[in-house]
């Protein structure tokens, strides 16, 4: 099976520039590389696999049609995530127009401490505490933490995806990290100089 | 002690460089963070806590898309691009507004297709060395060899990083392709239409044969290795050196031509070990007698340098008795699959064999 996980950012950018020139083979490669990561992200908004797959299709179809108007993206992933996010909100509004307020979305992540490598220095108890805090965070903060620490996306890219300004991303991230930290350690040593 | 700007857990977690390092993505700053605790031993507690928070960030993964799901997405999008209409998984709730939207969408799609056709043909004429109207350009960006079928049913196995340009329909009297990088060619026989490979300064002319080209731009030399048949290799930059000898070499099985690009020298040599796909090797390796299916697959993989995927659990009890010494890759795959009642597909340059397994041994008379 082809495995695309090791594809470098340079190759992706090359594929992207070839796609913009109308290369269908490169475009198919892009679809193969990003369908699954997009799916993983999209399914967090609405637990409906067929709906998310449709949205991914729509994003790729529209992107192809607009390819000569698209700039060379710095980061293909954040570009595609943003497009998918918008598409999901827009499509959902067709289904349930009354509920269409962008703020009224859910972001479903289940933090899974069982499967993480348990660090000897951190007790099981602390992990469970963390799990609980994370699960209770507001959705925007959850989404930011997901993109930052799970997807490894920089705050700048997160701002682009979520259509927020950079400062808001920083503020929200800071807030969630503070709540994490508060519950994290009982040890009194918070400061070091 | 150097100045420290990290006093609290959040100072670390808000720091890009630290997060990148803790996620395992850092490049230049690797050393800095590795040595951080040596420089700032007082920070050990919060440093470790910050690391632990990031490490504990495991999110329950959802069910990933299967290969088949991804194939379907690509197929559906390509179908829509080609004007085949939409093939959604789910239908939105109908409303008057929606129908209007759909009508507009159809118009837009029709317009887009018109534009696309113009763009594609323009672009293709412009960037081809071989002057043909419609062509394909395949780059192997994966880390594994990739099988490409040409319109004349010849096979090319592109090594990672290699790329090939070929027309979607070959012209009447010639088959011409451009190659960059390393590849194995298995050219279908057609004396009326010789096959040309252009690669940097090299021109390779073949009638019907199997050979390997190593033509990496970064290498100091290009080489062509022949398994079967006859190949003529010429290098056009040698023509200008005033050499009396015609700068071309004819190669037959198990011979190699090397172009030394700096010395502008084209040399012929005989390979010490016969190529895996040469007659001599094939007689040894491609005569199967109650050979386990896995061994047959390994033989194919080694000979062509391409990966073949199959379900070992299902196909494990299959055996093959056959003589496949004189076939092309396609014919071999077909006959092997026929013998074990399986099918093969080529998806993204990878060969995938699917079957139901075998109850008893089948003998293929060929």
XYZ file of C-alpha atoms in Angstrom:
559
model
C 0.000 0.000 0.000
C 1.321 3.433 -0.749
C 2.190 5.218 2.380
C 2.339 8.969 2.270
C 3.161 9.771 5.840
C 6.782 10.618 5.117
C 6.029 13.063 2.304
C 8.046 16.188 2.914
C 6.623 19.668 2.929
C 8.708 20.553 -0.127
C 7.155 17.718 -2.137
C 3.705 18.841 -1.093
C 4.437 22.404 -2.181
C 5.762 21.104 -5.483
C 2.602 19.055 -5.997
C 0.584 22.146 -5.142
C 2.328 24.295 -7.739
C 1.905 21.559 -10.345
C -1.762 21.267 -9.460
C -2.159 25.008 -10.001
C -0.801 24.525 -13.511
C -3.443 21.889 -14.162
C -1.529 18.682 -13.501
C -4.154 16.064 -12.711
C -1.697 13.441 -11.547
C -0.275 15.784 -8.927
C -3.771 16.711 -7.887
C -4.709 13.090 -7.333
C -1.600 12.711 -5.159
C -2.655 15.717 -3.084
C -6.102 14.226 -2.619
C -4.556 10.964 -1.499
C -2.223 12.650 0.936
C -4.799 14.917 2.567
C -8.127 13.065 2.440
C -7.505 11.187 5.635
C -6.064 14.027 7.747
C -8.959 16.208 6.580
C -11.383 13.466 7.489
C -9.921 13.124 10.975
C -10.311 16.837 11.514
C -13.742 17.151 9.904
C -15.320 14.287 11.802
C -14.708 16.270 15.010
C -17.390 18.748 13.984
C -20.070 16.303 13.011
C -19.969 12.589 13.603
C -21.307 11.665 10.204
C -18.704 9.939 8.006
C -20.632 10.211 4.730
C -21.309 13.881 5.274
C -17.637 14.596 5.952
C -16.558 12.569 2.910
C -18.966 14.578 0.762
C -17.528 17.809 2.099
C -13.980 16.645 1.329
C -15.068 15.825 -2.240
C -16.690 19.234 -2.605
C -13.587 21.004 -1.350
C -11.370 19.192 -3.842
C -13.803 19.683 -6.700
C -14.133 23.427 -6.129
C -10.439 23.838 -5.576
C -9.708 22.319 -8.965
C -12.116 24.691 -10.655
C -10.517 27.685 -8.974
C -6.942 26.512 -9.369
C -5.785 29.355 -11.620
C -6.950 31.897 -9.051
C -5.245 30.196 -6.132
C -1.997 31.524 -4.793
C 0.947 29.312 -3.990
C 0.047 28.256 -0.466
C 2.695 28.401 2.198
C 1.064 25.550 3.969
C -1.218 23.300 1.992
C -2.563 21.589 5.058
C -3.906 24.705 6.754
C -5.359 25.867 3.443
C -7.274 22.616 3.031
C -8.345 22.464 6.672
C -9.743 25.944 6.439
C -11.637 25.121 3.258
C -13.062 21.983 4.834
C -14.062 23.791 8.004
C -15.955 26.437 6.026
C -17.561 23.820 3.819
C -18.785 21.847 6.815
C -20.346 24.931 8.410
C -21.941 25.967 5.141
C -23.297 22.508 4.293
C -24.603 22.026 7.781
C -26.581 25.228 7.500
C -28.424 23.709 4.523
C -29.443 20.798 6.665
C -30.431 22.658 9.748
C -30.714 26.307 8.798
C -32.012 27.292 12.203
C -28.858 26.099 13.867
C -26.487 27.892 11.627
C -24.484 30.110 13.805
C -20.820 29.507 13.463
C -20.286 29.907 17.149
C -22.701 27.154 17.826
C -20.495 24.323 16.713
C -19.170 21.384 18.594
C -15.677 20.034 18.556
C -15.545 16.476 19.677
C -12.239 15.208 20.888
C -11.816 12.451 23.357
C -8.534 12.643 25.123
C -7.084 9.250 25.469
C -4.618 8.884 28.253
C -4.760 5.105 28.346
C -2.902 4.754 25.091
C -0.273 7.364 25.752
C 3.108 6.288 26.896
C 2.953 6.678 30.613
C 5.880 8.678 31.766
C 7.345 7.173 34.883
C 7.452 10.498 36.593
C 3.830 11.273 36.073
C 1.250 9.211 37.818
C -1.819 7.692 36.285
C -3.852 9.940 38.501
C -2.449 13.075 36.960
C -3.225 11.816 33.492
C -6.823 11.222 34.429
C -7.056 14.644 35.915
C -5.721 16.072 32.685
C -8.220 14.103 30.683
C -11.038 15.556 32.694
C -9.846 19.127 32.340
C -9.406 18.794 28.616
C -12.830 17.299 28.129
C -14.401 20.248 29.893
C -12.686 22.970 27.896
C -14.762 25.220 25.615
C -14.839 23.940 22.022
C -12.710 26.665 20.540
C -9.983 25.971 23.040
C -10.300 22.257 22.359
C -9.947 22.874 18.662
C -6.890 25.039 19.189
C -5.254 22.472 21.445
C -6.076 19.744 18.933
C -4.464 21.662 16.088
C -1.498 22.784 18.184
C -0.500 19.678 20.070
C -2.054 16.891 18.026
C -1.542 18.220 14.514
C 1.550 20.232 15.416
C 0.199 23.323 13.660
C 1.747 26.689 14.501
C -0.453 29.400 16.084
C -0.230 31.392 12.822
C -1.628 28.486 10.817
C -4.302 27.869 13.440
C -5.380 31.504 13.133
C -5.679 30.997 9.376
C -7.693 27.787 9.677
C -10.085 29.098 12.309
C -10.340 32.557 10.818
C -9.237 34.252 14.015
C -6.525 36.790 14.471
C -3.242 35.658 15.856
C -3.714 37.395 19.150
C -7.024 35.628 19.791
C -5.371 32.299 19.133
C -2.628 33.181 21.596
C -5.116 34.337 24.190
C -7.314 31.268 23.888
C -4.294 29.010 23.958
C -2.961 30.761 26.991
C -6.280 30.423 28.776
C -6.478 26.701 28.151
C -2.885 26.147 29.144
C -3.456 28.046 32.386
C -6.405 25.832 33.201
C -4.302 22.804 32.409
C -1.478 24.013 34.569
C -3.704 24.865 37.504
C -4.930 21.331 37.814
C -1.807 19.687 36.644
C 0.609 19.802 39.486
C -0.074 19.809 43.153
C 3.557 20.473 43.724
C 4.029 24.074 44.894
C 6.973 24.723 42.588
C 5.531 26.701 39.736
C 8.273 29.182 39.356
C 11.872 28.830 38.575
C 14.440 31.480 38.065
C 24.128 31.016 34.284
C 22.464 32.262 31.081
C 19.334 34.319 31.448
C 16.145 32.338 31.605
C 12.851 33.557 30.227
C 10.922 30.433 31.163
C 9.486 30.660 34.648
C 6.182 28.875 34.459
C 4.749 25.855 32.718
C 2.819 28.074 30.334
C 5.995 29.869 29.324
C 7.162 26.589 27.873
C 3.850 25.544 26.407
C 3.367 28.893 24.692
C 6.842 28.779 23.211
C 6.906 27.588 19.595
C 10.421 26.352 19.702
C 9.789 24.298 22.834
C 6.560 22.795 21.527
C 8.151 21.877 18.200
C 10.980 20.204 20.059
C 8.655 18.322 22.415
C 6.568 17.151 19.438
C 9.747 15.884 17.828
C 9.783 18.319 14.900
C 12.680 20.533 15.781
C 15.727 20.962 13.655
C 18.297 23.515 14.692
C 17.085 23.967 18.244
C 17.389 20.327 19.160
C 20.670 20.916 20.960
C 19.389 23.908 22.897
C 16.492 22.011 24.439
C 18.535 18.906 25.058
C 20.937 20.946 27.121
C 18.351 23.200 28.679
C 18.325 21.464 32.032
C 22.100 21.552 32.287
C 21.927 25.315 31.889
C 18.902 25.763 34.117
C 18.854 22.979 36.691
C 16.321 24.892 38.821
C 13.698 24.500 36.170
C 13.712 20.756 36.178
C 10.267 20.389 37.720
C 8.310 22.636 35.449
C 10.327 21.647 32.405
C 9.432 18.027 32.957
C 5.812 18.867 33.638
C 5.597 20.850 30.432
C 7.093 17.904 28.527
C 4.661 15.533 30.203
C 1.650 17.654 29.302
C 2.598 17.615 25.648
C 3.380 13.907 25.705
C 0.070 13.126 27.293
C -1.803 14.791 24.472
C -3.159 11.662 23.003
C -6.470 12.039 21.374
C -8.605 9.051 20.678
C -8.319 8.622 16.969
C -11.384 8.184 14.856
C -11.742 5.395 12.343
C -9.511 6.390 9.478
C -10.633 6.346 5.895
C -9.822 3.050 4.217
C -7.780 2.888 1.007
C -11.076 2.195 -0.714
C -12.701 5.308 0.752
C -9.792 7.395 -0.481
C -9.947 5.754 -3.923
C -13.646 6.638 -4.030
C -13.069 10.260 -3.084
C -10.419 10.625 -5.784
C -12.600 8.819 -8.328
C -15.653 10.919 -7.516
C -13.754 14.176 -7.722
C -12.128 13.149 -11.004
C -15.507 12.119 -12.307
C -16.966 15.492 -11.400
C -13.986 17.289 -12.900
C -14.555 15.355 -16.107
C -18.182 16.511 -16.067
C -19.697 13.287 -14.826
C -21.998 15.051 -12.380
C -22.055 14.782 -8.639
C -22.020 11.522 -6.776
C -22.711 12.494 -3.202
C -22.920 10.033 -0.374
C -25.847 11.890 1.125
C -28.526 14.063 -0.417
C -29.336 17.343 1.264
C -32.924 18.029 2.287
C -34.699 19.421 -0.733
C -35.969 22.954 -0.819
C -36.802 25.406 -3.540
C -33.691 27.384 -2.838
C -31.565 24.324 -3.122
C -32.849 23.437 -6.574
C -32.012 26.883 -7.801
C -28.545 26.534 -6.387
C -28.113 23.234 -8.090
C -29.116 24.685 -11.435
C -26.547 27.410 -11.016
C -23.967 24.816 -10.060
C -24.526 22.852 -13.238
C -23.983 25.983 -15.307
C -20.813 26.760 -13.442
C -19.533 23.232 -13.888
C -20.191 23.379 -17.614
C -18.328 26.679 -17.840
C -15.486 25.352 -15.784
C -15.069 22.343 -18.029
C -14.844 24.557 -21.074
C -12.134 26.624 -19.437
C -10.290 23.586 -18.215
C -10.016 22.044 -21.671
C -8.422 25.219 -23.002
C -5.996 25.487 -20.115
C -4.878 21.906 -20.295
C -4.068 21.865 -23.974
C -2.212 25.176 -23.778
C -0.100 24.095 -20.882
C 0.779 20.781 -22.375
C 2.022 22.170 -25.629
C 4.244 24.566 -23.844
C 6.176 22.356 -21.507
C 6.968 19.248 -23.464
C 10.347 18.450 -24.850
C 8.747 15.841 -27.022
C 6.383 17.924 -29.050
C 3.057 16.214 -28.635
C -0.347 17.569 -27.936
C -1.506 15.661 -24.922
C 0.835 13.979 -22.587
C 1.139 12.713 -19.089
C 3.748 13.633 -16.585
C 4.284 11.230 -13.735
C 6.612 11.903 -10.825
C 7.241 9.228 -8.246
C 7.030 11.190 -5.032
C 6.555 8.173 -2.851
C 9.388 6.331 -1.183
C 8.726 3.133 -3.110
C 9.075 2.141 -6.771
C 6.028 2.908 -8.849
C 4.666 1.056 -11.860
C 3.506 3.160 -14.791
C 1.714 1.674 -17.797
C 2.361 3.397 -21.100
C -0.291 3.622 -23.829
C 1.434 0.893 -25.883
C 1.242 -1.436 -22.880
C 4.926 -1.096 -22.094
C 5.732 -0.978 -18.386
C 7.976 1.468 -16.593
C 8.980 1.091 -12.985
C 9.956 4.499 -11.671
C 12.312 4.593 -8.724
C 11.547 7.154 -6.007
C 12.208 10.645 -7.302
C 12.160 9.619 -10.949
C 9.816 11.251 -13.425
C 8.553 10.455 -16.888
C 6.765 12.397 -19.588
C 4.913 10.499 -22.276
C 2.185 11.212 -24.817
C -1.241 9.772 -24.167
C -1.235 8.495 -27.738
C 2.051 7.625 -29.397
C 2.673 8.999 -32.869
C 2.482 6.792 -35.961
C 6.104 5.926 -36.390
C 7.787 6.479 -33.034
C 7.238 6.027 -29.336
C 9.017 8.767 -27.425
C 9.307 9.409 -23.708
C 11.370 11.744 -21.516
C 12.910 10.382 -18.363
C 14.625 11.905 -15.346
C 16.035 9.612 -12.686
C 16.196 5.830 -12.485
C 13.726 3.477 -14.092
C 13.267 -0.020 -15.426
C 11.658 -0.283 -18.861
C 9.888 -3.253 -20.323
C 9.058 -2.205 -23.836
C 6.424 -4.074 -25.821
C 7.645 -5.375 -29.171
C 6.712 -3.283 -32.169
C 9.456 -3.035 -34.808
C 7.338 -0.622 -36.818
C 7.428 1.882 -33.972
C 10.820 2.092 -32.326
C 10.837 3.252 -28.729
C 12.989 6.236 -27.735
C 13.947 7.312 -24.263
C 15.409 10.800 -23.903
C 17.224 11.434 -20.697
C 19.570 14.357 -20.322
C 22.229 13.921 -22.985
C 21.273 10.328 -23.614
C 19.084 8.945 -26.327
C 18.136 5.309 -26.068
C 16.541 3.553 -29.019
C 14.882 0.196 -28.563
C 12.740 -2.202 -30.461
C 11.275 -4.409 -27.782
C 13.174 -5.279 -24.704
C 13.791 -4.846 -21.064
C 16.382 -2.467 -19.698
C 17.235 -0.183 -16.838
C 18.198 3.464 -17.032
C 20.060 5.263 -14.283
C 19.955 8.927 -15.106
C 20.039 11.053 -12.011
C 20.928 14.634 -12.751
C 23.100 14.800 -9.684
C 25.150 11.742 -10.664
C 28.333 12.097 -12.613
C 27.293 9.291 -14.888
C 24.296 7.852 -16.642
C 23.993 4.158 -17.244
C 21.771 1.885 -19.275
C 21.598 -1.807 -18.359
C 19.994 -4.274 -20.745
C 18.224 -7.473 -19.649
C 16.858 -8.685 -22.962
C 16.744 -7.511 -26.557
C 18.792 -4.871 -28.331
C 19.247 -1.253 -27.432
C 21.106 1.547 -29.127
C 22.456 4.261 -26.865
C 23.734 7.600 -28.086
C 24.767 10.743 -26.311
C 24.236 13.943 -28.251
C 26.779 16.061 -26.435
C 29.530 13.790 -27.772
C 28.829 14.722 -31.367
C 30.455 18.080 -30.925
C 33.712 16.735 -29.548
C 34.973 15.947 -33.016
C 35.420 12.296 -32.286
C 35.540 10.194 -35.421
C 33.628 7.374 -33.870
C 29.925 7.637 -34.043
C 28.891 8.396 -30.477
C 26.529 5.505 -30.145
C 26.742 2.015 -28.761
C 24.653 -1.060 -29.405
C 23.903 -3.148 -26.348
C 22.549 -6.651 -26.062
C 21.529 -8.688 -23.042
C 23.596 -8.289 -19.903
C 25.579 -5.387 -21.253
C 25.814 -1.917 -19.882
C 26.551 1.498 -21.335
C 27.918 4.200 -19.100
C 28.062 7.854 -20.013
C 30.697 9.709 -18.013
C 29.258 13.177 -18.123
C 32.394 15.102 -17.207
C 34.770 13.220 -19.480
C 32.133 13.088 -22.190
C 32.849 9.445 -22.647
C 30.433 6.687 -23.545
C 31.596 3.195 -22.637
C 30.259 -0.281 -23.097
C 30.833 -3.093 -20.646
C 29.625 -6.587 -20.029
C 27.884 -7.181 -16.722
C 29.565 -9.742 -14.493
C 26.271 -10.951 -13.111
C 23.390 -11.441 -15.528
C 20.431 -9.091 -14.990
C 17.583 -10.657 -13.043
C 15.250 -10.368 -16.005
C 17.698 -11.761 -18.556
C 16.999 -15.165 -20.134
C 19.740 -16.831 -18.109
C 18.351 -15.585 -14.814
C 14.751 -16.120 -15.780
C 15.449 -19.768 -16.586
C 16.640 -20.213 -13.047
C 14.198 -18.017 -11.170
C 10.987 -18.102 -13.184
C 10.538 -21.853 -13.393
C 8.131 -22.519 -10.572
C 7.340 -25.990 -9.364
C 4.852 -26.228 -6.501
C 6.381 -22.959 -5.370
C 4.614 -21.198 -2.483
C 2.766 -18.092 -3.585
C 4.849 -15.888 -1.290
C 8.043 -17.088 -2.986
C 6.567 -16.367 -6.420
C 5.686 -12.854 -5.316
C 9.153 -12.307 -3.867
C 10.719 -13.430 -7.150
C 8.591 -10.916 -9.048
C 9.350 -8.167 -6.548
C 13.070 -8.759 -6.770
C 13.147 -9.008 -10.545
C 11.169 -5.830 -11.145
C 12.046 -3.962 -7.974
C 8.407 -3.170 -7.359
C 6.289 -3.940 -4.324
C 3.367 -6.342 -4.625
C 0.647 -6.249 -1.984
C -1.501 -9.273 -1.183
C -3.177 -10.861 1.808
C -0.770 -13.429 3.171
C -3.399 -15.086 5.305
C -5.683 -15.702 2.366
C -3.129 -16.529 -0.303
C -0.700 -18.343 1.976
C -1.685 -21.845 0.948
C -1.481 -21.200 -2.794
C 1.230 -22.858 -4.839
C 2.287 -22.346 -8.393
C 3.741 -24.654 -10.991
C 4.560 -22.760 -14.153
C 7.314 -21.743 -16.468
C 7.286 -17.977 -16.826
C 10.726 -17.468 -18.343
C 9.747 -15.555 -21.424
C 6.922 -13.202 -20.463
C 6.479 -9.541 -19.796
C 5.513 -8.190 -16.387
C 1.864 -8.000 -17.472
C 1.781 -11.507 -18.866
C 3.483 -12.888 -15.787
C 1.032 -11.187 -13.455
C -1.902 -12.395 -15.541
C -0.713 -15.996 -15.597
C 0.144 -16.071 -11.910
C -3.256 -14.635 -11.008
C -5.030 -17.022 -13.347
C -3.334 -19.970 -11.708
C -4.393 -19.011 -8.198
C -7.773 -17.619 -9.238
C -6.871 -14.138 -8.191
C -6.938 -10.714 -9.795
C -4.430 -7.937 -9.911
C -4.924 -4.213 -9.990
C -2.514 -1.352 -10.328
C -3.397 1.464 -7.968
C -1.114 4.446 -7.719
C 1.729 2.546 -9.266
C 1.460 -0.278 -6.764
C 0.493 -3.826 -7.710
C -2.255 -5.318 -5.578
C -3.297 -8.971 -5.872
C -6.624 -10.049 -4.424
C -8.001 -13.582 -4.403
C -9.862 -16.108 -2.341
C -6.954 -18.410 -1.599
C -6.474 -21.983 -2.708
C -7.759 -25.305 -1.460
C -5.464 -27.439 -3.472
C -2.562 -26.941 -5.772
C -3.285 -25.762 -9.275
C -1.047 -26.513 -12.179
C -0.724 -24.073 -14.970
C 0.240 -25.435 -18.318
C 1.782 -22.805 -20.385
